[in-house]
mmCIF file of C-alpha atoms in Angstrom:
data_model
loop_
_atom_site.group_PDB
_atom_site.id
_atom_site.type_symbol
_atom_site.label_atom_id
_atom_site.label_comp_id
_atom_site.label_asym_id
_atom_site.label_seq_id
_atom_site.Cartn_x
_atom_site.Cartn_y
_atom_site.Cartn_z
ATOM 1 C CA MET A 1 195.186 12.795 140.921
ATOM 2 C CA ILE A 2 192.067 13.520 142.968
ATOM 3 C CA GLN A 3 193.105 17.186 143.137
ATOM 4 C CA ASN A 4 192.201 17.398 139.450
ATOM 5 C CA ILE A 5 188.599 16.281 139.976
ATOM 6 C CA PRO A 6 186.242 19.277 139.595
ATOM 7 C CA LEU A 7 184.530 19.479 142.984
ATOM 8 C CA GLU A 8 181.443 21.145 141.557
ATOM 9 C CA LYS A 9 180.714 17.923 139.652
ATOM 10 C CA VAL A 10 180.973 15.596 142.667
ATOM 11 C CA LEU A 11 177.734 14.376 144.225
ATOM 12 C CA PHE A 12 178.400 13.030 147.738
ATOM 13 C CA LEU A 13 175.950 10.313 148.669
ATOM 14 C CA ASP A 14 174.922 7.994 151.497
ATOM 15 C CA ILE A 15 172.003 5.618 151.934
ATOM 16 C CA GLU A 16 170.286 3.997 154.902
ATOM 17 C CA THR A 17 168.727 0.559 154.480
ATOM 18 C CA VAL A 18 166.593 -1.796 156.552
ATOM 19 C CA PRO A 19 165.126 -5.306 156.139
ATOM 20 C CA ASN A 20 162.102 -5.331 153.854
ATOM 21 C CA SER A 21 159.945 -6.651 156.700
ATOM 22 C CA GLY A 22 160.017 -5.759 160.356
ATOM 23 C CA SER A 23 160.274 -9.359 161.549
ATOM 24 C CA TRP A 24 160.937 -12.903 160.365
ATOM 25 C CA GLU A 25 157.314 -13.844 160.920
ATOM 26 C CA GLU A 26 156.176 -11.303 158.326
ATOM 27 C CA LEU A 27 158.069 -13.082 155.549
ATOM 28 C CA SER A 28 156.261 -15.505 153.272
ATOM 29 C CA GLU A 29 157.310 -19.144 153.297
ATOM 30 C CA ILE A 30 159.158 -18.766 149.989
ATOM 31 C CA GLU A 31 160.959 -15.660 151.258
ATOM 32 C CA GLN A 32 162.088 -17.554 154.345
ATOM 33 C CA LYS A 33 163.405 -20.413 152.197
ATOM 34 C CA LEU A 34 165.218 -18.053 149.841
ATOM 35 C CA TRP A 35 166.762 -16.208 152.770
ATOM 36 C CA ASP A 36 167.897 -19.518 154.248
ATOM 37 C CA LYS A 37 169.603 -20.448 150.949
ATOM 38 C CA LYS A 38 171.135 -17.005 150.466
ATOM 39 C CA THR A 39 172.751 -16.909 153.915
ATOM 40 C CA ARG A 40 173.506 -20.597 154.515
ATOM 41 C CA TYR A 41 177.254 -20.240 154.020
ATOM 42 C CA GLN A 42 177.494 -16.948 155.890
ATOM 43 C CA ARG A 43 175.967 -18.230 159.107
ATOM 44 C CA LYS A 44 177.717 -20.220 161.780
ATOM 45 C CA ASP A 45 176.208 -23.628 162.464
ATOM 46 C CA GLU A 46 174.423 -22.531 165.615
ATOM 47 C CA ILE A 47 172.794 -19.472 164.011
ATOM 48 C CA SER A 48 169.425 -20.077 162.363
ATOM 49 C CA ALA A 49 168.137 -18.250 159.294
ATOM 50 C CA GLU A 50 165.594 -16.533 161.558
ATOM 51 C CA ASP A 51 168.266 -15.328 163.984
ATOM 52 C CA PHE A 52 170.301 -14.023 161.045
ATOM 53 C CA TYR A 53 167.419 -12.027 159.572
ATOM 54 C CA ASP A 54 168.525 -8.783 161.208
ATOM 55 C CA ARG A 55 171.251 -8.778 158.539
ATOM 56 C CA ALA A 56 168.690 -8.474 155.744
ATOM 57 C CA GLY A 57 169.211 -4.731 155.677
ATOM 58 C CA ILE A 58 172.584 -5.185 153.967
ATOM 59 C CA MET A 59 171.249 -7.320 151.098
ATOM 60 C CA ALA A 60 169.359 -5.579 148.310
ATOM 61 C CA GLU A 61 167.189 -8.627 147.559
ATOM 62 C CA PHE A 62 165.811 -8.673 151.098
ATOM 63 C CA GLY A 63 166.035 -5.040 152.186
ATOM 64 C CA LYS A 64 164.878 -1.603 151.149
ATOM 65 C CA ILE A 65 166.258 1.922 151.090
ATOM 66 C CA ILE A 66 164.564 4.338 153.470
ATOM 67 C CA CYS A 67 166.831 7.355 153.013
ATOM 68 C CA ILE A 68 169.194 8.753 150.385
ATOM 69 C CA THR A 69 171.091 11.908 151.242
ATOM 70 C CA ILE A 70 173.117 13.844 148.691
ATOM 71 C CA GLY A 71 175.424 16.819 148.996
ATOM 72 C CA MET A 72 177.057 19.114 146.432
ATOM 73 C CA LEU A 73 179.537 21.915 146.936
ATOM 74 C CA GLU A 74 178.713 25.493 146.103
ATOM 75 C CA LYS A 75 181.289 28.091 145.047
ATOM 76 C CA ASN A 76 181.458 29.496 148.575
ATOM 77 C CA ASP A 77 182.518 26.088 149.946
ATOM 78 C CA THR A 78 179.067 25.422 151.345
ATOM 79 C CA LEU A 79 177.833 21.848 151.163
ATOM 80 C CA ARG A 80 174.209 21.906 150.078
ATOM 81 C CA ILE A 81 172.370 18.845 151.340
ATOM 82 C CA LYS A 82 169.107 17.228 150.336
ATOM 83 C CA SER A 83 167.542 14.051 151.701
ATOM 84 C CA PHE A 84 164.990 11.720 150.149
ATOM 85 C CA ALA A 85 163.242 9.624 152.775
ATOM 86 C CA ASP A 86 159.952 7.744 152.724
ATOM 87 C CA ASP A 87 158.334 4.499 153.854
ATOM 88 C CA ASP A 88 157.306 4.082 150.216
ATOM 89 C CA GLU A 89 160.613 3.134 148.606
ATOM 90 C CA LYS A 90 159.357 3.390 145.006
ATOM 91 C CA LYS A 91 158.060 6.926 145.565
ATOM 92 C CA MET A 92 161.329 7.948 147.181
ATOM 93 C CA LEU A 93 163.470 6.424 144.420
ATOM 94 C CA ASN A 94 161.356 8.069 141.744
ATOM 95 C CA GLU A 95 161.885 11.495 143.338
ATOM 96 C CA PHE A 96 165.604 10.817 143.672
ATOM 97 C CA GLY A 97 165.818 9.676 140.038
ATOM 98 C CA GLU A 98 164.217 12.893 138.794
ATOM 99 C CA LEU A 99 167.279 14.779 140.058
ATOM 100 C CA PHE A 100 169.303 13.418 137.177
ATOM 101 C CA ASN A 101 167.138 15.218 134.630
ATOM 102 C CA SER A 102 168.953 18.403 135.698
ATOM 103 C CA PRO A 103 171.632 19.645 133.256
ATOM 104 C CA ARG A 104 174.038 20.091 136.183
ATOM 105 C CA LEU A 105 173.890 16.369 136.986
ATOM 106 C CA ARG A 106 174.268 15.171 133.412
ATOM 107 C CA ASP A 107 177.968 14.364 133.889
ATOM 108 C CA VAL A 108 177.993 14.117 137.686
ATOM 109 C CA ILE A 109 180.600 12.079 139.573
ATOM 110 C CA LEU A 110 179.202 9.956 142.416
ATOM 111 C CA CYS A 111 181.174 9.725 145.672
ATOM 112 C CA ALA A 112 180.437 7.468 148.658
ATOM 113 C CA HIS A 113 182.333 5.534 151.323
ATOM 114 C CA ASN A 114 182.335 1.862 150.289
ATOM 115 C CA GLY A 115 180.037 3.059 147.517
ATOM 116 C CA LYS A 116 181.289 0.611 144.901
ATOM 117 C CA GLU A 117 180.328 -2.395 147.032
ATOM 118 C CA PHE A 118 177.265 -0.978 148.754
ATOM 119 C CA ASP A 119 175.564 2.342 147.929
ATOM 120 C CA PHE A 120 175.891 2.367 144.133
ATOM 121 C CA PRO A 121 174.864 -1.258 143.423
ATOM 122 C CA TRP A 122 172.150 -1.095 146.095
ATOM 123 C CA ILE A 123 170.526 1.914 144.451
ATOM 124 C CA ALA A 124 170.721 0.352 140.988
ATOM 125 C CA ARG A 125 169.250 -2.963 142.183
ATOM 126 C CA ARG A 126 166.392 -1.353 144.097
ATOM 127 C CA PHE A 127 165.472 0.771 141.071
ATOM 128 C CA LEU A 128 165.192 -2.389 138.978
ATOM 129 C CA ILE A 129 163.261 -4.275 141.678
ATOM 130 C CA ASN A 130 160.792 -1.380 141.791
ATOM 131 C CA GLY A 131 160.325 -1.514 138.013
ATOM 132 C CA MET A 132 162.419 1.537 137.103
ATOM 133 C CA MET A 133 165.676 2.054 135.215
ATOM 134 C CA PRO A 134 168.540 3.294 137.405
ATOM 135 C CA PRO A 135 169.710 6.838 136.658
ATOM 136 C CA THR A 136 172.529 7.011 134.102
ATOM 137 C CA PRO A 137 175.418 7.473 136.622
ATOM 138 C CA PHE A 138 174.503 4.105 138.189
ATOM 139 C CA GLN A 139 174.534 2.182 134.898
ATOM 140 C CA MET A 140 177.870 0.436 134.316
ATOM 141 C CA PHE A 141 177.282 -2.092 131.526
ATOM 142 C CA GLY A 142 179.531 -1.612 128.507
ATOM 143 C CA LYS A 143 181.708 1.009 130.189
ATOM 144 C CA LYS A 144 185.450 0.764 130.644
ATOM 145 C CA PRO A 145 186.624 1.095 134.282
ATOM 146 C CA TRP A 146 187.917 4.630 133.701
ATOM 147 C CA GLU A 147 184.584 5.651 132.169
ATOM 148 C CA ILE A 148 182.585 4.856 135.308
ATOM 149 C CA PRO A 149 181.933 8.120 137.215
ATOM 150 C CA HIS A 150 182.318 6.662 140.710
ATOM 151 C CA ILE A 151 184.621 7.679 143.561
ATOM 152 C CA ASP A 152 184.925 5.489 146.650
ATOM 153 C CA THR A 153 186.773 7.014 149.612
ATOM 154 C CA MET A 154 187.401 3.552 151.054
ATOM 155 C CA GLU A 155 189.096 2.537 147.805
ATOM 156 C CA LEU A 156 191.127 5.756 147.762
ATOM 157 C CA TRP A 157 192.364 4.991 151.277
ATOM 158 C CA LYS A 158 193.452 1.455 150.341
ATOM 159 C CA PHE A 159 196.194 2.629 147.949
ATOM 160 C CA GLY A 160 196.090 -0.820 146.340
ATOM 161 C CA ASP A 161 195.825 -2.719 149.659
ATOM 162 C CA TYR A 162 192.701 -4.671 148.748
ATOM 163 C CA LYS A 163 192.456 -6.541 152.045
ATOM 164 C CA SER A 164 192.079 -3.323 153.999
ATOM 165 C CA TYR A 165 188.773 -2.035 155.372
ATOM 166 C CA VAL A 166 188.314 1.277 157.147
ATOM 167 C CA SER A 167 185.104 2.766 158.500
ATOM 168 C CA LEU A 168 183.886 6.285 157.849
ATOM 169 C CA GLU A 169 184.061 6.886 161.597
ATOM 170 C CA LEU A 170 187.738 5.873 161.807
ATOM 171 C CA LEU A 171 188.732 7.999 158.818
ATOM 172 C CA ALA A 172 186.909 10.942 160.366
ATOM 173 C CA TYR A 173 188.919 10.453 163.564
ATOM 174 C CA VAL A 174 192.341 10.222 161.909
ATOM 175 C CA PHE A 175 191.597 13.317 159.817
ATOM 176 C CA GLY A 176 190.373 15.323 162.820
ATOM 177 C CA ILE A 177 186.777 15.518 161.589
ATOM 178 C CA PRO A 178 183.849 15.492 164.082
ATOM 179 C CA THR A 179 182.318 12.026 164.265
ATOM 180 C CA PRO A 180 178.975 11.458 162.507
ATOM 181 C CA LYS A 181 178.170 8.722 165.047
ATOM 182 C CA ASP A 182 177.413 11.042 167.958
ATOM 183 C CA ASP A 183 173.809 9.846 168.209
ATOM 184 C CA ILE A 184 173.353 6.512 166.426
ATOM 185 C CA ASP A 185 175.311 4.152 164.198
ATOM 186 C CA GLY A 186 174.325 1.843 161.365
ATOM 187 C CA SER A 187 173.567 -1.124 163.611
ATOM 188 C CA MET A 188 170.719 0.858 165.227
ATOM 189 C CA VAL A 189 168.927 2.003 162.065
ATOM 190 C CA SER A 190 166.570 -0.969 161.738
ATOM 191 C CA SER A 191 165.280 -0.805 165.320
ATOM 192 C CA ILE A 192 164.883 2.985 165.146
ATOM 193 C CA TYR A 193 162.860 2.565 161.959
ATOM 194 C CA TYR A 194 160.663 -0.401 162.887
ATOM 195 C CA ILE A 195 160.379 -0.063 166.672
ATOM 196 C CA GLU A 196 160.788 3.656 167.392
ATOM 197 C CA LYS A 197 159.357 4.655 163.972
ATOM 198 C CA ASP A 198 161.626 7.685 163.942
ATOM 199 C CA LEU A 199 162.583 8.181 160.304
ATOM 200 C CA GLN A 200 163.681 11.777 160.870
ATOM 201 C CA ARG A 201 166.351 10.644 163.325
ATOM 202 C CA ILE A 202 167.726 8.362 160.611
ATOM 203 C CA VAL A 203 167.666 11.232 158.096
ATOM 204 C CA ASP A 204 169.662 13.414 160.508
ATOM 205 C CA TYR A 205 172.217 10.616 160.888
ATOM 206 C CA CYS A 206 172.491 10.147 157.118
ATOM 207 C CA GLU A 207 173.055 13.874 156.592
ATOM 208 C CA LYS A 208 175.899 13.849 159.120
ATOM 209 C CA ASP A 209 177.495 10.987 157.199
ATOM 210 C CA VAL A 210 177.353 12.947 153.940
ATOM 211 C CA LEU A 211 178.959 16.018 155.514
ATOM 212 C CA THR A 212 181.650 13.766 157.000
ATOM 213 C CA LEU A 213 182.171 12.041 153.643
ATOM 214 C CA ALA A 214 182.655 15.381 151.892
ATOM 215 C CA ASN A 215 185.129 16.509 154.545
ATOM 216 C CA ILE A 216 187.122 13.261 154.275
ATOM 217 C CA PHE A 217 187.384 13.808 150.531
ATOM 218 C CA ARG A 218 188.511 17.375 151.189
ATOM 219 C CA ARG A 219 191.182 16.165 153.619
ATOM 220 C CA MET A 220 192.407 13.647 151.033
ATOM 221 C CA ARG A 221 192.879 16.622 148.692
ATOM 222 C CA GLN A 222 194.656 18.545 151.499
ATOM 223 C CA GLU A 223 191.849 21.104 151.626
ATOM 224 C CA ASP A 224 190.137 22.833 154.539
ATOM 225 C CA LEU A 225 187.056 21.361 156.160
ATOM 226 C CA LEU A 226 183.617 22.598 155.267
ATOM 227 C CA LYS A 227 182.307 24.852 157.999
ATOM 228 C CA ARG A 228 178.564 24.588 157.404
ATOM 229 C CA ASN A 229 175.852 22.908 155.434
ATOM 230 C CA ILE A 230 172.372 23.968 154.422
ATOM 231 C CA ASN A 231 169.419 22.151 152.962
ATOM 232 C CA LEU A 232 168.708 22.229 149.274
ATOM 233 C CA ASP A 233 165.453 23.896 148.254
#
């Protein structure tokens, strides 16, 4: 039962990703060919590889992480939040990875919405692409399913209904939690990053998602909502 999970060990997490390049024209010829092959069976006949490139931000081979936000609960039911954000993905991932040298995070449990299909594998893949080993909680090889310290609120909501998909925004609504999409949503992140060049706005959005994620998990445990959040030092 999720009520038995020690909340002080749960690390709530969300990432924001964008295409690795700001436009199709910036890709090398080989990158364009590989993208064409990768997406050939996902595109409708009338959609070219170039027109489909705005989807590169959801594929770890063709995108990059620009923000990782984490949150952990304190004893006074305060969610302490910290964000890692940088144009230099390797620098940002290295700083994020150093977190897991802390004794408190040695046996941490990761929690994200759709984390098992997106956030967790994305982080692991981008660490490897940048020439670094993923932190221990993201390494799954050789582990039995019940030994993997991952919680996915989307999976919890499915109750075995594997064809079901539910957004963070919809779960927030049905649980009476303020929406995290009061300014932007995920479809706008790439243009805000490459055109508006407003990384801080994306960080603010990511932090709202983490607070919402933590509150959804609390509601699933039949617990009160968190009233406030502060930044980690």
